[in-house]
mmCIF file of C-alpha atoms and ligand atoms in Angstrom:
data_model
loop_
_atom_site.group_PDB
_atom_site.id
_atom_site.type_symbol
_atom_site.label_atom_id
_atom_site.label_comp_id
_atom_site.label_asym_id
_atom_site.label_seq_id
_atom_site.Cartn_x
_atom_site.Cartn_y
_atom_site.Cartn_z
ATOM 1 C CA MET A 10 -0.257 11.864 12.484
ATOM 2 C CA LEU A 11 -3.168 10.372 10.116
ATOM 3 C CA PRO A 12 -5.068 7.632 12.191
ATOM 4 C CA THR A 13 -5.181 4.904 9.754
ATOM 5 C CA ILE A 14 -5.004 1.993 11.702
ATOM 6 C CA ALA A 15 -5.264 1.497 15.542
ATOM 7 C CA ARG A 16 -5.277 -1.348 17.761
ATOM 8 C CA GLU A 17 -7.524 -1.452 21.044
ATOM 9 C CA GLU A 18 -7.263 -3.976 23.509
ATOM 10 C CA ASP A 19 -9.962 -6.180 21.845
ATOM 11 C CA VAL A 20 -10.547 -4.280 18.404
ATOM 12 C CA VAL A 21 -8.995 -3.045 15.698
ATOM 13 C CA VAL A 22 -10.099 0.293 14.677
ATOM 14 C CA MET A 23 -9.671 1.948 11.277
ATOM 15 C CA ILE A 24 -10.513 4.627 9.251
ATOM 16 C CA ASP A 25 -13.377 3.440 6.697
ATOM 17 C CA GLN A 26 -11.498 4.783 3.081
ATOM 18 C CA ARG A 27 -14.807 3.764 1.249
ATOM 19 C CA LYS A 28 -16.209 6.669 2.905
ATOM 20 C CA LEU A 29 -13.782 9.205 2.312
ATOM 21 C CA PRO A 30 -13.748 12.083 2.013
ATOM 22 C CA ALA A 31 -17.609 12.476 2.213
ATOM 23 C CA ALA A 32 -17.704 10.987 5.992
ATOM 24 C CA GLU A 33 -14.986 10.319 8.311
ATOM 25 C CA VAL A 34 -15.820 7.052 9.744
ATOM 26 C CA TYR A 35 -14.236 4.577 12.118
ATOM 27 C CA VAL A 36 -15.031 0.580 11.551
ATOM 28 C CA ARG A 37 -14.266 -1.087 14.522
ATOM 29 C CA CYS A 38 -13.355 -5.225 13.916
ATOM 30 C CA LYS A 39 -13.947 -7.140 17.133
ATOM 31 C CA THR A 40 -12.474 -10.733 15.499
ATOM 32 C CA ALA A 41 -10.155 -11.392 12.806
ATOM 33 C CA ALA A 42 -12.853 -12.489 10.596
ATOM 34 C CA GLU A 43 -13.877 -8.799 10.483
ATOM 35 C CA VAL A 44 -10.207 -7.679 9.789
ATOM 36 C CA ALA A 45 -10.125 -9.866 6.820
ATOM 37 C CA ARG A 46 -13.140 -8.618 5.703
ATOM 38 C CA ALA A 47 -12.155 -4.817 5.953
ATOM 39 C CA ILE A 48 -9.008 -5.778 3.448
ATOM 40 C CA LYS A 49 -11.281 -7.333 0.811
ATOM 41 C CA THR A 50 -13.931 -4.722 1.032
ATOM 42 C CA MET A 51 -10.853 -1.945 0.761
ATOM 43 C CA VAL A 52 -12.503 -0.244 3.986
ATOM 44 C CA ILE A 53 -8.528 -0.248 4.455
ATOM 45 C CA ARG A 54 -6.195 -0.335 1.663
ATOM 46 C CA GLY A 55 -3.052 0.307 0.682
ATOM 47 C CA ALA A 56 0.194 -2.366 0.397
ATOM 48 C CA PRO A 57 1.637 -1.629 3.331
ATOM 49 C CA ALA A 58 -1.311 -0.820 5.346
ATOM 50 C CA ILE A 59 -3.069 -4.106 4.524
ATOM 51 C CA GLY A 60 0.182 -6.107 5.875
ATOM 52 C CA VAL A 61 0.155 -4.016 8.985
ATOM 53 C CA ALA A 62 -4.253 -4.778 9.332
ATOM 54 C CA ALA A 63 -3.175 -8.861 8.775
ATOM 55 C CA ALA A 64 -1.369 -8.718 11.266
ATOM 56 C CA MET A 65 -3.213 -6.688 13.721
ATOM 57 C CA GLY A 66 -6.374 -8.768 12.758
ATOM 58 C CA ILE A 67 -4.142 -12.069 13.606
ATOM 59 C CA ALA A 68 -2.741 -10.695 17.001
ATOM 60 C CA LEU A 69 -6.691 -9.309 17.705
ATOM 61 C CA GLY A 70 -7.703 -13.154 16.747
ATOM 62 C CA MET A 71 -5.115 -14.959 18.834
ATOM 63 C CA ARG A 72 -5.821 -12.641 21.733
ATOM 64 C CA LYS A 73 -9.541 -13.448 21.515
ATOM 65 C CA SER A 74 -9.010 -17.882 21.312
ATOM 66 C CA THR A 75 -10.323 -19.630 24.564
ATOM 67 C CA ALA A 76 -7.727 -22.367 23.421
ATOM 68 C CA THR A 77 -5.835 -23.708 26.496
ATOM 69 C CA GLY A 78 -3.298 -25.882 24.898
ATOM 70 C CA THR A 79 -0.751 -25.130 22.175
ATOM 71 C CA GLN A 80 -1.940 -27.443 20.027
ATOM 72 C CA LYS A 81 -5.120 -26.366 19.537
ATOM 73 C CA PHE A 82 -3.732 -22.507 19.587
ATOM 74 C CA ALA A 83 -1.503 -23.214 16.965
ATOM 75 C CA ALA A 84 -4.157 -24.811 14.398
ATOM 76 C CA GLU A 85 -6.417 -21.834 15.369
ATOM 77 C CA PHE A 86 -3.320 -19.312 14.519
ATOM 78 C CA TYR A 87 -2.694 -21.364 10.932
ATOM 79 C CA LYS A 88 -6.413 -20.849 10.131
ATOM 80 C CA THR A 89 -6.133 -17.337 11.011
ATOM 81 C CA CYS A 90 -3.314 -16.762 8.553
ATOM 82 C CA GLU A 91 -4.573 -18.376 5.920
ATOM 83 C CA MET A 92 -7.896 -16.436 6.496
ATOM 84 C CA MET A 93 -6.053 -13.395 6.027
ATOM 85 C CA ALA A 94 -3.668 -14.436 2.827
ATOM 86 C CA ALA A 95 -7.033 -15.028 0.998
ATOM 87 C CA THR A 96 -8.372 -11.355 1.378
ATOM 88 C CA ARG A 97 -6.554 -9.606 -1.680
ATOM 89 C CA PRO A 98 -3.421 -11.277 -3.833
ATOM 90 C CA THR A 99 -1.248 -8.579 -5.672
ATOM 91 C CA ALA A 100 0.528 -6.573 -2.556
ATOM 92 C CA VAL A 101 3.082 -9.192 -1.416
ATOM 93 C CA ASN A 102 2.973 -6.688 2.011
ATOM 94 C CA LEU A 103 0.504 -8.981 3.318
ATOM 95 C CA PHE A 104 1.951 -12.004 2.911
ATOM 96 C CA TRP A 105 5.250 -10.281 3.839
ATOM 97 C CA ALA A 106 3.808 -9.599 7.427
ATOM 98 C CA ILE A 107 1.371 -13.080 7.680
ATOM 99 C CA GLU A 108 5.309 -14.662 7.429
ATOM 100 C CA ARG A 109 6.673 -12.973 10.289
ATOM 101 C CA MET A 110 3.407 -13.536 12.778
ATOM 102 C CA LYS A 111 4.172 -16.993 11.424
ATOM 103 C CA GLN A 112 8.001 -16.811 12.498
ATOM 104 C CA ALA A 113 7.191 -14.872 15.768
ATOM 105 C CA PHE A 114 4.904 -17.960 16.497
ATOM 106 C CA ALA A 115 7.399 -20.216 14.932
ATOM 107 C CA THR A 116 10.001 -18.839 17.870
ATOM 108 C CA ALA A 117 7.508 -18.670 20.692
ATOM 109 C CA ALA A 118 6.950 -21.948 20.046
ATOM 110 C CA LYS A 119 10.508 -23.241 20.179
ATOM 111 C CA ALA A 120 10.558 -21.482 23.404
ATOM 112 C CA GLY A 121 8.209 -23.436 24.425
ATOM 113 C CA GLU A 122 5.973 -20.747 25.691
ATOM 114 C CA SER A 123 2.696 -20.978 27.144
ATOM 115 C CA VAL A 124 -0.447 -19.611 25.140
ATOM 116 C CA ASP A 125 -0.616 -16.058 27.362
ATOM 117 C CA GLN A 126 3.024 -15.559 26.275
ATOM 118 C CA ILE A 127 2.398 -16.520 22.712
ATOM 119 C CA LYS A 128 -0.258 -13.940 22.632
ATOM 120 C CA ASP A 129 1.806 -11.297 23.808
ATOM 121 C CA ARG A 130 4.466 -11.996 21.051
ATOM 122 C CA LEU A 131 1.983 -12.162 18.794
ATOM 123 C CA ASP A 132 0.367 -8.161 19.971
ATOM 124 C CA ARG A 133 4.355 -6.866 19.956
ATOM 125 C CA GLU A 134 4.784 -8.628 16.554
ATOM 126 C CA ALA A 135 2.181 -6.469 15.014
ATOM 127 C CA GLU A 136 2.903 -3.414 16.664
ATOM 128 C CA ALA A 137 6.432 -4.097 15.579
ATOM 129 C CA ILE A 138 5.669 -4.198 12.277
ATOM 130 C CA HIS A 139 2.942 -1.100 12.268
ATOM 131 C CA ASP A 140 5.975 0.956 13.992
ATOM 132 C CA GLU A 141 8.249 -0.043 11.440
ATOM 133 C CA ASP A 142 6.284 0.840 8.981
ATOM 134 C CA VAL A 143 5.874 4.601 9.709
ATOM 135 C CA ALA A 144 9.856 4.631 10.880
ATOM 136 C CA SER A 145 10.436 3.512 6.687
ATOM 137 C CA CYS A 146 7.906 5.742 5.559
ATOM 138 C CA ARG A 147 9.756 8.528 7.033
ATOM 139 C CA ALA A 148 13.126 6.911 6.028
ATOM 140 C CA MET A 149 11.763 7.178 2.140
ATOM 141 C CA GLY A 150 10.642 10.603 2.368
ATOM 142 C CA ALA A 151 14.335 11.457 3.671
ATOM 143 C CA PHE A 152 15.518 9.912 0.479
ATOM 144 C CA GLY A 153 13.296 10.734 -1.363
ATOM 145 C CA ALA A 154 13.397 14.549 -1.221
ATOM 146 C CA GLU A 155 17.045 14.722 -2.836
ATOM 147 C CA VAL A 156 15.446 13.546 -6.195
ATOM 148 C CA VAL A 157 12.872 16.228 -5.960
ATOM 149 C CA PRO A 158 13.962 19.868 -7.294
ATOM 150 C CA ALA A 159 13.262 22.963 -5.453
ATOM 151 C CA GLU A 160 10.322 24.008 -6.914
ATOM 152 C CA ALA A 161 8.376 20.452 -8.365
ATOM 153 C CA ARG A 162 5.254 19.566 -9.222
ATOM 154 C CA ILE A 163 4.634 16.133 -8.953
ATOM 155 C CA LEU A 164 2.239 13.901 -10.318
ATOM 156 C CA THR A 165 1.057 10.613 -8.344
ATOM 157 C CA HIS A 166 -1.171 7.885 -9.359
ATOM 158 C CA CYS A 167 -3.836 6.085 -7.013
ATOM 159 C CA ASN A 168 -2.817 6.567 -3.117
ATOM 160 C CA ALA A 169 0.087 5.707 -1.609
ATOM 161 C CA GLY A 170 -0.051 8.274 1.232
ATOM 162 C CA ALA A 171 -0.637 8.072 5.182
ATOM 163 C CA LEU A 172 -3.507 5.876 4.478
ATOM 164 C CA ALA A 173 -2.346 3.596 2.589
ATOM 165 C CA THR A 174 0.249 3.241 5.308
ATOM 166 C CA ALA A 175 0.448 3.049 8.817
ATOM 167 C CA GLY A 176 1.077 6.646 8.383
ATOM 168 C CA TYR A 177 3.262 9.263 6.443
ATOM 169 C CA GLY A 178 3.163 7.241 3.601
ATOM 170 C CA THR A 179 5.735 5.930 0.812
ATOM 171 C CA ALA A 180 5.335 8.113 -2.821
ATOM 172 C CA LEU A 181 3.514 10.926 -0.311
ATOM 173 C CA GLY A 182 5.730 10.233 2.028
ATOM 174 C CA VAL A 183 8.385 11.756 -0.476
ATOM 175 C CA ILE A 184 6.428 14.913 -1.384
ATOM 176 C CA ARG A 185 6.339 15.082 2.730
ATOM 177 C CA GLY A 186 9.713 14.524 2.942
ATOM 178 C CA ALA A 187 10.731 17.264 0.016
ATOM 179 C CA ILE A 188 8.305 19.738 1.810
ATOM 180 C CA GLU A 189 9.922 19.017 5.291
ATOM 181 C CA ALA A 190 13.327 19.799 3.439
ATOM 182 C CA GLY A 191 12.455 23.314 2.569
ATOM 183 C CA LYS A 192 11.372 22.262 -1.014
ATOM 184 C CA ARG A 193 8.150 23.750 -2.960
ATOM 185 C CA VAL A 194 6.030 21.233 -4.179
ATOM 186 C CA ALA A 195 2.626 21.367 -6.061
ATOM 187 C CA VAL A 196 0.615 17.721 -6.623
ATOM 188 C CA PHE A 197 -1.015 16.474 -9.581
ATOM 189 C CA ALA A 198 -3.108 13.602 -8.159
ATOM 190 C CA ASP A 199 -4.568 11.675 -10.795
ATOM 191 C CA GLU A 200 -8.184 10.337 -10.203
ATOM 192 C CA THR A 201 -7.737 6.296 -10.784
ATOM 193 C CA ARG A 202 -10.846 5.037 -12.302
ATOM 194 C CA PRO A 203 -12.616 2.733 -10.645
ATOM 195 C CA PHE A 204 -11.967 3.541 -7.083
ATOM 196 C CA LEU A 205 -11.250 6.960 -7.314
ATOM 197 C CA GLN A 206 -8.277 6.393 -4.695
ATOM 198 C CA GLY A 207 -6.814 9.775 -6.349
ATOM 199 C CA ALA A 208 -9.140 11.930 -6.094
ATOM 200 C CA ARG A 209 -10.990 11.028 -2.926
ATOM 201 C CA LEU A 210 -7.869 9.695 -0.555
ATOM 202 C CA THR A 211 -4.531 11.626 -1.868
ATOM 203 C CA ALA A 212 -6.589 14.910 -2.540
ATOM 204 C CA TRP A 213 -8.124 14.649 0.856
ATOM 205 C CA GLU A 214 -4.758 13.755 2.430
ATOM 206 C CA LEU A 215 -2.553 16.615 0.914
ATOM 207 C CA VAL A 216 -5.611 19.214 1.422
ATOM 208 C CA ARG A 217 -5.404 18.332 5.121
ATOM 209 C CA ASP A 218 -1.752 18.857 5.102
ATOM 210 C CA GLY A 219 -2.276 22.094 3.332
ATOM 211 C CA ILE A 220 -0.453 20.437 0.555
ATOM 212 C CA GLU A 221 -1.265 22.447 -3.090
ATOM 213 C CA THR A 222 -3.034 19.474 -4.790
ATOM 214 C CA THR A 223 -4.691 19.711 -8.536
ATOM 215 C CA VAL A 224 -7.204 16.404 -9.163
ATOM 216 C CA ILE A 225 -7.148 15.458 -12.496
ATOM 217 C CA THR A 226 -9.345 12.526 -14.606
ATOM 218 C CA ASP A 227 -6.560 10.091 -15.686
ATOM 219 C CA ASN A 228 -6.915 11.568 -19.304
ATOM 220 C CA MET A 229 -5.560 14.679 -18.341
ATOM 221 C CA SER A 230 -2.391 13.408 -17.526
ATOM 222 C CA GLY A 231 -0.888 13.210 -21.331
ATOM 223 C CA ALA A 232 -1.726 16.649 -21.472
ATOM 224 C CA LEU A 233 -0.243 17.862 -18.483
ATOM 225 C CA MET A 234 3.009 16.469 -19.475
ATOM 226 C CA ARG A 235 3.220 17.668 -23.115
ATOM 227 C CA GLN A 236 2.288 21.281 -21.495
ATOM 228 C CA GLY A 237 5.475 20.906 -19.289
ATOM 229 C CA LYS A 238 3.704 21.133 -16.232
ATOM 230 C CA VAL A 239 5.253 18.347 -14.605
ATOM 231 C CA ASP A 240 8.375 17.895 -13.384
ATOM 232 C CA LEU A 241 8.672 14.575 -11.511
ATOM 233 C CA VAL A 242 6.732 11.544 -11.196
ATOM 234 C CA VAL A 243 6.525 9.743 -7.874
ATOM 235 C CA VAL A 244 4.148 6.323 -7.267
ATOM 236 C CA GLY A 245 3.855 3.707 -4.563
ATOM 237 C CA ALA A 246 4.129 -0.003 -5.432
ATOM 238 C CA ASP A 247 2.189 -3.239 -4.586
ATOM 239 C CA ARG A 248 4.797 -5.902 -5.152
ATOM 240 C CA ILE A 249 8.438 -5.129 -6.729
ATOM 241 C CA ALA A 250 9.723 -8.134 -8.697
ATOM 242 C CA ALA A 251 13.239 -9.200 -8.419
ATOM 243 C CA ASN A 252 14.158 -7.061 -12.187
ATOM 244 C CA GLY A 253 12.776 -3.832 -10.791
ATOM 245 C CA ASP A 254 9.076 -4.753 -12.758
ATOM 246 C CA THR A 255 6.566 -2.727 -10.543
ATOM 247 C CA ALA A 256 2.338 -3.705 -9.681
ATOM 248 C CA ASN A 257 0.874 -0.854 -8.940
ATOM 249 C CA LYS A 258 -2.573 0.660 -9.364
ATOM 250 C CA ILE A 259 -3.861 0.322 -12.820
ATOM 251 C CA GLY A 260 -3.205 3.033 -14.866
ATOM 252 C CA THR A 261 0.465 3.209 -13.605
ATOM 253 C CA TYR A 262 2.067 1.732 -16.709
ATOM 254 C CA GLY A 263 0.207 3.953 -18.780
ATOM 255 C CA VAL A 264 1.660 7.267 -16.772
ATOM 256 C CA ALA A 265 5.209 5.636 -16.689
ATOM 257 C CA VAL A 266 5.026 5.285 -20.676
ATOM 258 C CA LEU A 267 3.987 8.995 -20.707
ATOM 259 C CA ALA A 268 6.589 9.939 -18.864
ATOM 260 C CA ARG A 269 8.950 8.326 -20.825
ATOM 261 C CA GLU A 270 8.039 9.983 -23.841
ATOM 262 C CA HIS A 271 8.375 13.619 -22.500
ATOM 263 C CA GLN A 272 11.179 12.705 -20.210
ATOM 264 C CA ILE A 273 10.039 13.386 -17.219
ATOM 265 C CA PRO A 274 11.764 11.333 -14.712
ATOM 266 C CA PHE A 275 9.050 8.262 -12.863
ATOM 267 C CA TYR A 276 9.757 7.190 -9.623
ATOM 268 C CA VAL A 277 8.724 4.246 -7.633
ATOM 269 C CA ALA A 278 8.520 4.585 -3.519
ATOM 270 C CA ALA A 279 7.889 1.309 -1.484
ATOM 271 C CA PRO A 280 9.486 -0.143 1.624
ATOM 272 C CA LEU A 281 11.504 -3.503 1.175
ATOM 273 C CA SER A 282 8.629 -5.739 2.531
ATOM 274 C CA THR A 283 7.273 -4.929 -0.922
ATOM 275 C CA ILE A 284 10.469 -6.033 -2.924
ATOM 276 C CA ASP A 285 9.339 -9.867 -3.718
ATOM 277 C CA LEU A 286 13.117 -11.474 -4.743
ATOM 278 C CA SER A 287 10.961 -14.868 -5.478
ATOM 279 C CA THR A 288 9.148 -13.630 -7.943
ATOM 280 C CA PRO A 289 11.832 -13.241 -10.999
ATOM 281 C CA ASP A 290 9.546 -10.373 -13.267
ATOM 282 C CA GLY A 291 6.912 -8.990 -13.653
ATOM 283 C CA SER A 292 4.885 -11.687 -15.702
ATOM 284 C CA GLY A 293 4.927 -13.369 -12.581
ATOM 285 C CA ILE A 294 3.147 -10.918 -10.181
ATOM 286 C CA PRO A 295 -0.738 -12.310 -9.806
ATOM 287 C CA ILE A 296 -2.940 -9.190 -10.905
ATOM 288 C CA GLU A 297 -6.495 -8.950 -8.767
ATOM 289 C CA GLU A 298 -9.560 -8.576 -10.809
ATOM 290 C CA ARG A 299 -12.155 -7.136 -9.307
ATOM 291 C CA SER A 300 -16.065 -6.703 -9.481
ATOM 292 C CA ALA A 301 -17.713 -5.729 -12.894
ATOM 293 C CA LYS A 302 -19.596 -3.118 -10.548
ATOM 294 C CA GLU A 303 -16.481 -0.999 -9.705
ATOM 295 C CA VAL A 304 -16.052 -0.441 -13.600
ATOM 296 C CA THR A 305 -20.221 0.567 -14.267
ATOM 297 C CA HIS A 306 -20.915 1.938 -11.287
ATOM 298 C CA VAL A 307 -19.700 5.181 -9.217
ATOM 299 C CA GLY A 308 -21.558 5.874 -6.444
ATOM 300 C CA GLY A 309 -24.531 3.897 -6.732
ATOM 301 C CA ALA A 310 -24.678 5.288 -10.016
ATOM 302 C CA GLN A 311 -25.187 3.234 -13.390
ATOM 303 C CA LEU A 312 -22.933 4.333 -15.997
ATOM 304 C CA ALA A 313 -22.725 1.679 -18.126
ATOM 305 C CA PRO A 314 -25.691 -0.229 -19.881
ATOM 306 C CA GLU A 315 -26.500 -3.953 -18.280
ATOM 307 C CA GLY A 316 -25.118 -6.578 -20.875
ATOM 308 C CA ALA A 317 -21.654 -4.854 -21.131
ATOM 309 C CA LEU A 318 -18.773 -7.148 -20.545
ATOM 310 C CA VAL A 319 -15.841 -5.646 -17.899
ATOM 311 C CA TRP A 320 -12.552 -6.054 -17.797
ATOM 312 C CA ASN A 321 -11.467 -4.416 -14.228
ATOM 313 C CA PRO A 322 -7.871 -5.297 -13.243
ATOM 314 C CA ALA A 323 -6.884 -3.622 -10.333
ATOM 315 C CA PHE A 324 -3.044 -3.618 -10.963
ATOM 316 C CA ASP A 325 -0.876 -3.142 -13.636
ATOM 317 C CA VAL A 326 2.945 -3.909 -14.100
ATOM 318 C CA THR A 327 5.575 -0.844 -15.384
ATOM 319 C CA PRO A 328 8.301 -2.675 -16.725
ATOM 320 C CA HIS A 329 11.745 -2.054 -14.941
ATOM 321 C CA HIS A 330 13.180 0.216 -18.221
ATOM 322 C CA PHE A 331 10.601 3.268 -17.147
ATOM 323 C CA ILE A 332 11.382 3.469 -13.627
ATOM 324 C CA ALA A 333 14.506 5.976 -12.907
ATOM 325 C CA GLY A 334 14.765 4.573 -9.541
ATOM 326 C CA ILE A 335 13.121 2.692 -6.083
ATOM 327 C CA ILE A 336 13.307 4.970 -3.310
ATOM 328 C CA THR A 337 13.326 2.679 -0.110
ATOM 329 C CA GLU A 338 13.980 2.974 3.578
ATOM 330 C CA ARG A 339 17.571 2.107 2.745
ATOM 331 C CA GLY A 340 18.324 4.548 -0.240
ATOM 332 C CA ILE A 341 17.754 5.056 -3.688
ATOM 333 C CA CYS A 342 18.437 1.647 -5.782
ATOM 334 C CA ARG A 343 18.944 2.341 -9.464
ATOM 335 C CA ALA A 344 19.822 0.182 -12.646
ATOM 336 C CA PRO A 345 20.249 -2.607 -13.134
ATOM 337 C CA TYR A 346 17.683 -3.276 -10.132
ATOM 338 C CA GLY A 347 18.471 -7.214 -10.194
ATOM 339 C CA GLU A 348 21.994 -6.510 -8.230
ATOM 340 C CA SER A 349 20.588 -2.819 -5.919
ATOM 341 C CA LEU A 350 17.280 -4.800 -4.504
ATOM 342 C CA ARG A 351 19.135 -7.703 -4.010
ATOM 343 C CA ARG A 352 21.623 -5.516 -2.045
ATOM 344 C CA ALA A 353 19.059 -3.590 -0.185
ATOM 345 C CA VAL A 354 17.291 -6.185 0.566
ATOM 346 C CA ALA A 355 20.044 -8.083 2.340
ATOM 347 C CA GLY A 356 20.693 -4.824 4.182
ATOM 348 C CA GLY A 357 23.848 -3.027 2.244
HETATM 349 O O1 MRU B 401 -6.259 -1.365 -4.709
HETATM 350 P P1 MRU B 401 -5.346 -0.459 -3.065
HETATM 351 O O2 MRU B 401 -6.025 0.701 -3.205
HETATM 352 O O3 MRU B 401 -4.950 -1.321 -2.422
HETATM 353 O O4 MRU B 401 -4.040 -0.401 -4.359
HETATM 354 C C1 MRU B 401 -3.308 0.349 -4.007
HETATM 355 C C2 MRU B 401 -1.939 1.296 -4.652
HETATM 356 O O5 MRU B 401 -2.320 0.755 -6.208
HETATM 357 C C3 MRU B 401 -1.067 1.915 -4.457
HETATM 358 O O6 MRU B 401 -0.560 2.779 -5.315
HETATM 359 C C4 MRU B 401 0.058 1.290 -3.358
HETATM 360 O O7 MRU B 401 -0.317 0.107 -2.901
HETATM 361 C C5 MRU B 401 1.321 1.933 -2.969
HETATM 362 S S1 MRU B 401 0.451 1.916 -1.354
HETATM 363 C C6 MRU B 401 1.515 2.758 -0.652
#
């Protein structure tokens, strides 16, 4: 399976997603601060992968702590959590993973564990978050396969694949699950301006798996749908509000509107760690704005003149009524999402 991120004794290793597909380079982070920087600069990206990276970064940082007393160790731990939380604001998986690490810490403190025992517990928790993410993706793949026709042309946006998770992927997990279930699937990958996750990352991992992939620029999906060449849309998510409104990579909303116009089912695939029941609807989801240079330049080449203003939101929100279903590791949630998401999160 594709190695998105792994923990070694004293480093967190991740494939550098900024360099793909031209080069397969691995970044070795030796400190929690290096992991935080890798998240911020998008060496690693994708909501679940960011959560896993934060957990591993916290465990790594605390493993390297020289504190001998639990009080100093606790102060360092909470500072490290804060640093991770300040990396990217939209993907709720980041905050979910930090919260899990805090809970593990609190359990250890309550049990009166030593600094060394807490370090071991944090390592185990980060590893569990990693392994559970792969298992969730595989479960999503199996559930999602049910909505894929025997022969399907699927459009996806951004990269919600193995690279965006600990492995297998959410939206691409559904595609992999459908293929494993014996279906014939061809994929259309939106290039996904400005960071080009679709053209660079989705196409790279699908081609590597031998899955037929056609890259289109973002402004081609309407014409493609109008020609009847798309049977299904499946995308990932960075944060799903309690009512089902879904934040995902900028451009997703436009794809959802086009899919509705052409009566093409539009599905979201995301683990329960992406569902944020504390945010009632999409208007409360913080949207990250990234540097103007991502828009004005491509691969170092200048496209737009100096002096031009730039708007560069990294995500948009698709209102719940455009979504045919939200595929999770506990099954497919349908409207009304207020009820179905709450039930899924509660374990029902
Ligand atoms: O800015 P990114 O690349 O981290 O954004 C990622 C996306 O929007 C993905 O589509 C989403 O996280 C789903 S990842 C399984």
